[in-house]
Amino acid sequence: MKKLIFLLIFVLLACETADDVVREATIEVPPPTVVVSVPVTEVVSDPIYPDDPVRELTILYTNDEHGWMEGVREGLGAANLVGTWRNQFGYEPGLDSYLLLSGGDMWTGPAISTWFEGEGMVEVMNQMGYTAAAIGNHDFDFGLEALRARATEANFPFLSANTRRTSDGQVPTEWGIEPFVVVESNGVRVGIIGLTTTRTRTTTNPANIVDFEFIDYETAVREFLPEAQAQGAELFIVIGHLCEFEMRDLAARIPDLPVAIIGGGHCNELFAEEQDGAILLAGGSHMATFAGANLTFDTSTDELLSADYGTDYTDDRVTENEAVAAVVARWQAQTDEELEVVIGYTEAGFEQRSAEQQALITETWLWAMPTAVIALTNMGGFRADLRAGEITFGDVVGVFPFNNVLVSVELTGAQIVTLLTRSNEQLAVGGLGEVHGRWFLHKTGEVLEDDTTYTVLVNDFMYAGGSGFGRLAEWDPAGYNTAVDWRQPLIDWLVAQDSSPSETVDAAVGEWLER
């Protein structure tokens, strides 16, 4: 596995509360029956009613898990989620009257997931008993080799019917991507079709998907639903890394197709509604919330007789699934072993995307590479707070989880102002100040001149056109890839401060902001 190696200069070692409930209907779980059709970690037998064509299925849906197997706070992790499913819905891994589905973005988040390129998250989801997952834009973050490795390790398929090779328009199955899967659940053959956001090209590193395109959702569903039917599917579910407006648009376009459920993701939304004959489910994010649906299906007529659906996280979340908890604990121990080296201290901490956190990245770039005078980075890469107290390698990786490197470009003052005023995403800016609408350089005090060329540091995601920054490469086609990891200057700076619990880095960060 590719690992990031930090080269430290001075030492030898070198990305709503659960009390509120949104609920459209109550999910009642009937006595389940079992015909095991997907790999599971434990098979639990339950009654079989072979003569009854009416079957009950329960859908449990998450999305945008982003590697938060431990939970964004105590009681909201993967083990607690499975405990909640057991308490509320009778779920146990291995019962095939339940379908566990993900809308994608399974990793890229805290260090426990990011450092191992999602490997631990896949093992956790295996233990939880997931049936299938859509591929999200961030599932490409570690490159195609890593995606294929995770697909090989998973006991469930990674689905995307609209991801295509630009060379021939086919789904790139050689990278572990499948358009759909047909599984048997409680005697019902269920066709599950996956979709990936069409905005993936600008929301993961474009270098990871150079031969890929992401076609229209409706086109992909209409292409593969008949293939799933030909394989015997009776009930159809679409799981997609799609925002609510895209889910609604898709539902409005395919009312003639027998799609019972459209699942979403990408925008971290939490809802369960019906539109144009389809149930729309979105499970929130970070494994803190989920959506669900209980379906009653007649296998003799292929008719969906009833559907109760909603979102629910009212359980106290104190019950853990021990097997899942054990997997999480093992990965946390491995993370601690590799990343829990203390490199600094902060008294107050630095909130996600705060001015202080922005300065930590951009100003340390300029500190490490003094030939540059300006640093710009998209704030989509700032994924968490940097909490008060000790700062470790793992903290830095968790706050800034993407594996980007620095690129040095030569831009005119006019081009820089265009980026600052017209970018689609808010930028963190280092080396520049603004007074009465005019920008000036911190290093020299000089006013930014339209026709003067300046050395600017950006990340390779931006330079490759991510988040709509395609003009960077147009303006400077010869941008220099420094091969320096974007987190490395921050790590080196933290070590150089030689901070302690009594003398933290807060004051130094404050000085940057006072200029």
PDB file of C-alpha atoms in Angstrom, residues 417-427 467-469:
ATOM      1  CA  VAL A 417      -7.323  38.787  -8.516  1.00  0.00           C
ATOM      2  CA  THR A 418      -9.541  36.813 -10.889  1.00  0.00           C
ATOM      3  CA  LEU A 419      -9.007  33.712  -8.760  1.00  0.00           C
ATOM      4  CA  LEU A 420      -9.709  35.619  -5.562  1.00  0.00           C
ATOM      5  CA  THR A 421     -12.917  37.230  -6.785  1.00  0.00           C
ATOM      6  CA  ARG A 422     -14.419  34.744  -9.215  1.00  0.00           C
ATOM      7  CA  SER A 423     -13.595  31.259  -7.946  1.00  0.00           C
ATOM      8  CA  ASN A 424     -16.471  28.841  -7.387  1.00  0.00           C
ATOM      9  CA  GLU A 425     -15.004  27.747  -4.068  1.00  0.00           C
ATOM     10  CA  GLN A 426     -13.767  29.883  -1.218  1.00  0.00           C
ATOM     11  CA  LEU A 427     -10.001  30.092  -1.106  1.00  0.00           C
ATOM     12  CA  SER A 467     -13.245  22.612  -8.151  1.00  0.00           C
ATOM     13  CA  GLY A 468     -13.321  24.597 -11.385  1.00  0.00           C
ATOM     14  CA  PHE A 469      -9.740  25.880 -11.305  1.00  0.00           C
TER      15      PHE A 469
END
